[in-house]
PDB file of C-alpha atoms in Angstrom:
ATOM      1  CA  MET A  15      23.010  33.706 -66.167  1.00 50.00           C
ATOM      2  CA  SER A  16      22.689  33.060 -62.417  1.00 50.00           C
ATOM      3  CA  THR A  17      24.259  30.078 -60.778  1.00 52.00           C
ATOM      4  CA  PRO A  18      21.782  27.898 -58.817  1.00 53.00           C
ATOM      5  CA  ILE A  19      22.485  27.406 -55.136  1.00 50.00           C
ATOM      6  CA  ILE A  20      22.669  23.757 -54.174  1.00 49.00           C
ATOM      7  CA  THR A  21      21.956  22.761 -50.584  1.00 48.00           C
ATOM      8  CA  GLU A  22      23.299  19.467 -49.383  1.00 50.00           C
ATOM      9  CA  PRO A  23      20.558  17.177 -48.096  1.00 51.00           C
ATOM     10  CA  THR A  24      22.733  16.430 -45.100  1.00 54.00           C
ATOM     11  CA  ASP A  25      22.951  20.106 -44.143  1.00 50.00           C
ATOM     12  CA  PRO A  26      22.199  20.116 -40.401  1.00 50.00           C
ATOM     13  CA  ARG A  27      20.913  23.666 -40.400  1.00 51.00           C
ATOM     14  CA  VAL A  28      17.149  23.876 -40.025  1.00 47.00           C
ATOM     15  CA  PHE A  29      15.412  27.200 -40.310  1.00 45.00           C
ATOM     16  CA  HIS A  30      12.115  27.866 -38.545  1.00 46.00           C
ATOM     17  CA  PRO A  31       9.987  30.982 -39.002  1.00 46.00           C
ATOM     18  CA  GLU A  32      10.014  33.105 -35.871  1.00 46.00           C
ATOM     19  CA  GLU A  33       6.716  32.967 -34.063  1.00 45.00           C
ATOM     20  CA  GLU A  34       5.271  35.681 -31.883  1.00 43.00           C
ATOM     21  CA  PRO A  35       5.257  34.577 -28.235  1.00 46.00           C
ATOM     22  CA  HIS A  36       1.853  33.624 -26.917  1.00 47.00           C
ATOM     23  CA  HIS A  37       0.540  35.454 -23.879  1.00 46.00           C
ATOM     24  CA  PRO A  38      -2.189  33.569 -22.070  1.00 49.00           C
ATOM     25  CA  GLU A  39      -5.389  35.438 -21.360  1.00 48.00           C
ATOM     26  CA  GLY A  40      -5.231  37.345 -18.101  1.00 49.00           C
ATOM     27  CA  HIS A  41      -1.446  36.867 -17.764  1.00 54.00           C
ATOM     28  CA  SER A  42      -0.991  40.507 -16.728  1.00 60.00           C
ATOM     29  CA  THR A  43      -3.944  40.584 -14.313  1.00 74.00           C
ATOM     30  CA  PRO A  44      -2.006  39.805 -11.091  1.00 80.00           C
ATOM     31  CA  LEU A  45       0.694  42.356 -11.958  1.00 85.00           C
ATOM     32  CA  GLY A  46      -1.897  45.009 -12.736  1.00 87.00           C
ATOM     33  CA  PHE A  47      -3.707  44.282  -9.509  1.00 90.00           C
ATOM     34  CA  TRP A  48      -0.483  44.542  -7.492  1.00 91.00           C
ATOM     35  CA  ILE A  49       0.071  47.962  -9.044  1.00 93.00           C
ATOM     36  CA  TYR A  50      -3.444  48.950  -7.956  1.00 93.00           C
ATOM     37  CA  LEU A  51      -2.736  47.752  -4.398  1.00 94.00           C
ATOM     38  CA  MET A  52       0.466  49.800  -4.330  1.00 95.00           C
ATOM     39  CA  SER A  53      -1.518  52.889  -5.310  1.00 96.00           C
ATOM     40  CA  ASP A  54      -3.963  52.112  -2.507  1.00 96.00           C
ATOM     41  CA  CYS A  55      -1.011  51.846  -0.128  1.00 96.00           C
ATOM     42  CA  LEU A  56      -0.018  55.382  -1.083  1.00 97.00           C
ATOM     43  CA  ILE A  57      -3.553  56.618  -0.393  1.00 97.00           C
ATOM     44  CA  PHE A  58      -3.638  55.067   3.064  1.00 98.00           C
ATOM     45  CA  ALA A  59      -0.070  56.193   3.806  1.00 97.00           C
ATOM     46  CA  THR A  60      -1.217  59.750   3.094  1.00 98.00           C
ATOM     47  CA  LEU A  61      -4.247  59.338   5.371  1.00 97.00           C
ATOM     48  CA  PHE A  62      -2.132  57.857   8.167  1.00 97.00           C
ATOM     49  CA  GLY A  63       0.329  60.725   7.782  1.00 97.00           C
ATOM     50  CA  THR A  64      -2.502  63.252   7.956  1.00 97.00           C
ATOM     51  CA  PHE A  65      -3.839  61.618  11.100  1.00 96.00           C
ATOM     52  CA  ALA A  66      -0.353  61.680  12.640  1.00 96.00           C
ATOM     53  CA  VAL A  67      -0.272  65.450  12.135  1.00 96.00           C
ATOM     54  CA  LEU A  68      -3.868  66.215  13.162  1.00 95.00           C
ATOM     55  CA  GLY A  69      -4.473  63.420  15.666  1.00 92.00           C
ATOM     56  CA  HIS A  70      -3.792  65.598  18.723  1.00 91.00           C
ATOM     57  CA  ARG A  71      -5.637  68.716  17.595  1.00 94.00           C
ATOM     58  CA  TYR A  72      -8.848  68.323  19.548  1.00 92.00           C
ATOM     59  CA  GLY A  73      -9.935  71.959  19.250  1.00 88.00           C
ATOM     60  CA  GLY A  74     -11.108  71.956  22.860  1.00 87.00           C
ATOM     61  CA  GLY A  75     -13.331  68.978  22.137  1.00 88.00           C
ATOM     62  CA  PRO A  76     -13.227  65.354  23.274  1.00 92.00           C
ATOM     63  CA  GLY A  77     -10.285  63.069  22.531  1.00 92.00           C
ATOM     64  CA  PRO A  78      -9.958  59.320  21.990  1.00 93.00           C
ATOM     65  CA  LYS A  79     -10.276  58.413  25.677  1.00 92.00           C
ATOM     66  CA  GLU A  80     -13.647  60.139  25.888  1.00 93.00           C
ATOM     67  CA  LEU A  81     -14.973  58.862  22.560  1.00 95.00           C
ATOM     68  CA  PHE A  82     -13.779  55.352  21.800  1.00 95.00           C
ATOM     69  CA  ASP A  83     -15.213  52.124  23.169  1.00 93.00           C
ATOM     70  CA  LEU A  84     -12.150  49.902  22.882  1.00 93.00           C
ATOM     71  CA  TRP A  85     -14.069  46.671  23.528  1.00 95.00           C
ATOM     72  CA  LEU A  86     -16.473  47.438  20.698  1.00 96.00           C
ATOM     73  CA  ILE A  87     -13.583  48.210  18.355  1.00 96.00           C
ATOM     74  CA  ALA A  88     -11.830  45.003  19.420  1.00 96.00           C
ATOM     75  CA  LEU A  89     -14.998  43.088  18.520  1.00 97.00           C
ATOM     76  CA  ASN A  90     -15.091  44.851  15.167  1.00 97.00           C
ATOM     77  CA  THR A  91     -11.455  43.949  14.568  1.00 97.00           C
ATOM     78  CA  ALA A  92     -12.234  40.309  15.338  1.00 97.00           C
ATOM     79  CA  MET A  93     -15.024  40.356  12.733  1.00 98.00           C
ATOM     80  CA  LEU A  94     -12.615  41.439  10.015  1.00 97.00           C
ATOM     81  CA  LEU A  95      -9.880  39.022  11.096  1.00 97.00           C
ATOM     82  CA  PHE A  96     -12.343  36.119  11.104  1.00 98.00           C
ATOM     83  CA  SER A  97     -13.468  37.144   7.619  1.00 98.00           C
ATOM     84  CA  SER A  98      -9.875  36.851   6.431  1.00 97.00           C
ATOM     85  CA  ILE A  99      -9.665  33.314   7.829  1.00 98.00           C
ATOM     86  CA  THR A 100     -12.932  32.251   6.205  1.00 98.00           C
ATOM     87  CA  TYR A 101     -11.813  33.695   2.876  1.00 98.00           C
ATOM     88  CA  GLY A 102      -8.720  31.538   3.222  1.00 98.00           C
ATOM     89  CA  PHE A 103     -10.981  28.490   3.550  1.00 98.00           C
ATOM     90  CA  ALA A 104     -12.776  29.592   0.373  1.00 98.00           C
ATOM     91  CA  MET A 105      -9.449  29.674  -1.465  1.00 98.00           C
ATOM     92  CA  LEU A 106      -8.535  26.197  -0.214  1.00 98.00           C
ATOM     93  CA  ALA A 107     -11.891  24.923  -1.487  1.00 97.00           C
ATOM     94  CA  MET A 108     -11.255  26.627  -4.815  1.00 97.00           C
ATOM     95  CA  HIS A 109      -7.945  24.804  -5.243  1.00 96.00           C
ATOM     96  CA  ARG A 110      -9.760  21.531  -4.519  1.00 96.00           C
ATOM     97  CA  GLY A 111     -12.349  22.411  -7.159  1.00 95.00           C
ATOM     98  CA  ASP A 112     -15.180  22.301  -4.598  1.00 96.00           C
ATOM     99  CA  GLN A 113     -17.622  24.936  -5.846  1.00 96.00           C
ATOM    100  CA  LYS A 114     -20.183  24.332  -3.100  1.00 95.00           C
ATOM    101  CA  GLU A 115     -17.606  24.932  -0.353  1.00 97.00           C
ATOM    102  CA  VAL A 116     -16.346  28.051  -2.101  1.00 97.00           C
ATOM    103  CA  MET A 117     -19.866  29.485  -2.118  1.00 97.00           C
ATOM    104  CA  LYS A 118     -20.373  28.584   1.539  1.00 97.00           C
ATOM    105  CA  TRP A 119     -17.166  30.212   2.768  1.00 98.00           C
ATOM    106  CA  LEU A 120     -17.680  33.313   0.643  1.00 98.00           C
ATOM    107  CA  GLY A 121     -21.122  33.693   2.219  1.00 97.00           C
ATOM    108  CA  ILE A 122     -19.646  33.404   5.722  1.00 98.00           C
ATOM    109  CA  THR A 123     -16.928  35.910   4.806  1.00 98.00           C
ATOM    110  CA  ALA A 124     -19.547  38.355   3.554  1.00 98.00           C
ATOM    111  CA  GLY A 125     -21.460  37.921   6.815  1.00 98.00           C
ATOM    112  CA  PHE A 126     -18.404  38.891   8.865  1.00 98.00           C
ATOM    113  CA  GLY A 127     -17.771  41.823   6.525  1.00 98.00           C
ATOM    114  CA  LEU A 128     -21.332  43.079   6.929  1.00 98.00           C
ATOM    115  CA  ALA A 129     -21.039  42.766  10.715  1.00 98.00           C
ATOM    116  CA  PHE A 130     -17.852  44.845  10.575  1.00 98.00           C
ATOM    117  CA  LEU A 131     -19.591  47.578   8.576  1.00 98.00           C
ATOM    118  CA  ALA A 132     -22.632  47.533  10.870  1.00 98.00           C
ATOM    119  CA  ILE A 133     -20.463  48.123  13.956  1.00 97.00           C
ATOM    120  CA  GLU A 134     -18.521  50.861  12.173  1.00 97.00           C
ATOM    121  CA  LEU A 135     -21.723  52.627  11.113  1.00 97.00           C
ATOM    122  CA  TYR A 136     -23.016  52.344  14.673  1.00 97.00           C
ATOM    123  CA  GLU A 137     -19.824  53.980  15.944  1.00 97.00           C
ATOM    124  CA  PHE A 138     -20.057  56.806  13.407  1.00 97.00           C
ATOM    125  CA  ASN A 139     -23.727  57.398  14.201  1.00 97.00           C
ATOM    126  CA  HIS A 140     -22.998  57.451  17.934  1.00 96.00           C
ATOM    127  CA  LEU A 141     -20.157  59.954  17.545  1.00 96.00           C
ATOM    128  CA  ILE A 142     -22.246  62.274  15.375  1.00 96.00           C
ATOM    129  CA  HIS A 143     -25.202  61.960  17.776  1.00 96.00           C
ATOM    130  CA  ILE A 144     -23.088  63.181  20.733  1.00 95.00           C
ATOM    131  CA  GLY A 145     -21.735  66.109  18.720  1.00 94.00           C
ATOM    132  CA  ALA A 146     -18.394  64.559  17.769  1.00 95.00           C
ATOM    133  CA  GLY A 147     -18.829  64.688  14.011  1.00 94.00           C
ATOM    134  CA  PRO A 148     -16.061  65.296  11.475  1.00 95.00           C
ATOM    135  CA  GLY A 149     -16.517  69.064  11.679  1.00 94.00           C
ATOM    136  CA  ARG A 150     -15.935  69.193  15.453  1.00 94.00           C
ATOM    137  CA  SER A 151     -12.121  69.179  15.342  1.00 94.00           C
ATOM    138  CA  ALA A 152      -9.141  68.427  13.119  1.00 96.00           C
ATOM    139  CA  PHE A 153      -8.677  65.156  15.021  1.00 96.00           C
ATOM    140  CA  LEU A 154     -12.209  63.986  14.255  1.00 96.00           C
ATOM    141  CA  SER A 155     -11.966  65.135  10.646  1.00 97.00           C
ATOM    142  CA  ALA A 156      -8.818  63.030  10.150  1.00 97.00           C
ATOM    143  CA  PHE A 157     -10.396  60.115  12.040  1.00 97.00           C
ATOM    144  CA  PHE A 158     -13.583  60.026   9.971  1.00 98.00           C
ATOM    145  CA  THR A 159     -11.602  60.341   6.732  1.00 98.00           C
ATOM    146  CA  LEU A 160      -9.192  57.493   7.527  1.00 98.00           C
ATOM    147  CA  VAL A 161     -11.699  55.057   9.018  1.00 98.00           C
ATOM    148  CA  GLY A 162     -14.391  56.012   6.502  1.00 98.00           C
ATOM    149  CA  THR A 163     -12.067  55.422   3.544  1.00 98.00           C
ATOM    150  CA  HIS A 164     -11.282  51.958   4.866  1.00 98.00           C
ATOM    151  CA  GLY A 165     -14.999  51.314   5.320  1.00 98.00           C
ATOM    152  CA  LEU A 166     -15.668  52.315   1.708  1.00 98.00           C
ATOM    153  CA  HIS A 167     -13.033  49.821   0.589  1.00 98.00           C
ATOM    154  CA  VAL A 168     -14.724  47.082   2.628  1.00 98.00           C
ATOM    155  CA  THR A 169     -18.052  48.015   1.038  1.00 98.00           C
ATOM    156  CA  PHE A 170     -16.523  47.766  -2.422  1.00 98.00           C
ATOM    157  CA  GLY A 171     -14.989  44.406  -1.475  1.00 98.00           C
ATOM    158  CA  LEU A 172     -18.390  43.069  -0.421  1.00 98.00           C
ATOM    159  CA  ILE A 173     -19.993  44.219  -3.683  1.00 98.00           C
ATOM    160  CA  TRP A 174     -17.173  42.542  -5.589  1.00 97.00           C
ATOM    161  CA  MET A 175     -17.661  39.391  -3.516  1.00 98.00           C
ATOM    162  CA  ALA A 176     -21.388  39.311  -4.284  1.00 98.00           C
ATOM    163  CA  ALA A 177     -20.658  39.677  -8.003  1.00 97.00           C
ATOM    164  CA  LEU A 178     -18.156  36.816  -7.821  1.00 96.00           C
ATOM    165  CA  VAL A 179     -20.661  34.573  -6.043  1.00 96.00           C
ATOM    166  CA  LEU A 180     -23.056  35.119  -8.952  1.00 96.00           C
ATOM    167  CA  GLN A 181     -20.293  34.447 -11.473  1.00 96.00           C
ATOM    168  CA  VAL A 182     -19.213  31.222  -9.766  1.00 96.00           C
ATOM    169  CA  ARG A 183     -22.817  30.066  -9.444  1.00 95.00           C
ATOM    170  CA  LYS A 184     -23.446  30.707 -13.149  1.00 94.00           C
ATOM    171  CA  HIS A 185     -20.162  29.631 -14.746  1.00 94.00           C
ATOM    172  CA  GLY A 186     -18.429  27.530 -12.092  1.00 94.00           C
ATOM    173  CA  LEU A 187     -14.767  27.648 -11.087  1.00 96.00           C
ATOM    174  CA  THR A 188     -13.408  28.624 -14.482  1.00 95.00           C
ATOM    175  CA  SER A 189      -9.828  29.849 -14.777  1.00 94.00           C
ATOM    176  CA  ALA A 190     -11.120  33.424 -15.110  1.00 94.00           C
ATOM    177  CA  ASN A 191     -13.223  33.126 -11.947  1.00 95.00           C
ATOM    178  CA  GLN A 192     -10.320  31.575 -10.055  1.00 96.00           C
ATOM    179  CA  ARG A 193      -8.120  34.490 -11.078  1.00 95.00           C
ATOM    180  CA  ARG A 194     -10.789  36.933  -9.869  1.00 95.00           C
ATOM    181  CA  LEU A 195     -11.081  35.092  -6.557  1.00 97.00           C
ATOM    182  CA  GLU A 196      -7.312  35.323  -6.113  1.00 96.00           C
ATOM    183  CA  CYS A 197      -7.338  39.070  -6.791  1.00 96.00           C
ATOM    184  CA  LEU A 198     -10.172  39.586  -4.312  1.00 97.00           C
ATOM    185  CA  SER A 199      -8.230  37.494  -1.801  1.00 97.00           C
ATOM    186  CA  MET A 200      -5.256  39.871  -2.073  1.00 96.00           C
ATOM    187  CA  PHE A 201      -7.570  42.874  -1.720  1.00 97.00           C
ATOM    188  CA  TRP A 202      -9.400  41.458   1.296  1.00 98.00           C
ATOM    189  CA  HIS A 203      -6.198  40.531   3.159  1.00 97.00           C
ATOM    190  CA  PHE A 204      -4.807  43.961   2.300  1.00 97.00           C
ATOM    191  CA  LEU A 205      -7.812  45.559   4.020  1.00 97.00           C
ATOM    192  CA  ASP A 206      -7.115  43.409   7.084  1.00 97.00           C
ATOM    193  CA  VAL A 207      -3.535  44.663   7.253  1.00 97.00           C
ATOM    194  CA  ILE A 208      -4.681  48.278   6.899  1.00 98.00           C
ATOM    195  CA  TRP A 209      -7.269  47.815   9.647  1.00 98.00           C
ATOM    196  CA  ILE A 210      -4.678  46.372  12.037  1.00 97.00           C
ATOM    197  CA  GLY A 211      -2.736  49.584  11.437  1.00 97.00           C
ATOM    198  CA  VAL A 212      -5.862  51.666  12.116  1.00 97.00           C
ATOM    199  CA  PHE A 213      -6.690  49.715  15.278  1.00 97.00           C
ATOM    200  CA  THR A 214      -3.142  50.083  16.604  1.00 96.00           C
ATOM    201  CA  PHE A 215      -2.341  53.627  15.512  1.00 95.00           C
ATOM    202  CA  VAL A 216      -5.727  55.299  15.948  1.00 96.00           C
ATOM    203  CA  TYR A 217      -7.473  53.396  18.727  1.00 96.00           C
ATOM    204  CA  LEU A 218      -4.839  51.722  20.923  1.00 93.00           C
ATOM    205  CA  MET A 219      -2.268  54.517  20.814  1.00 92.00           C
ATOM    206  CA  GLY A 220      -5.048  57.060  21.207  1.00 87.00           C
ATOM    207  CA  MET A 221      -6.065  55.462  24.503  1.00 86.00           C
ATOM    208  CA  ILE A 222      -2.558  55.726  25.970  1.00 81.00           C
TER     209      ILE A 222
END
């Protein structure tokens, strides 16, 4: 016969069933996006390294001094820098909960981004028209690859921005949309930093 176990009512020990920790939706999104940005850093580091090796191999063709219009590139750089500032205003409006201002500043940011791409496409078209296409020399091949890859990233950023504008217009500044806006903000500022490197390393140093 078993002996019953008697627990004193004054026993201070209280046992609670262990609960599985709750992970809010999207908790890992910023971390995952940082990992993506790090992988993009590796891609651009490889392209910068390639340009460093091939940047002086003109193959008897024209070099940076003969090809680049520094004032035009400076204007293009200003377009992208201004777009970073206007995106910052969009984020400030988001934190205030002002949907109308968010939409306005995203539209202005997209306008600057489109202007940047238009100038870049004009430059590419001009270079190809004068016979300085990517097949002309190792220097031009590395140049078109580096600058073109950055341009593709800007294009993707603009498509993403357009999709977010539609999402915000339809659903408002939900927590999910705010998280997406923050991720796009990191991506857009990242592209600015990369372009400053391109402008300095490819254009300015190439003119020296």
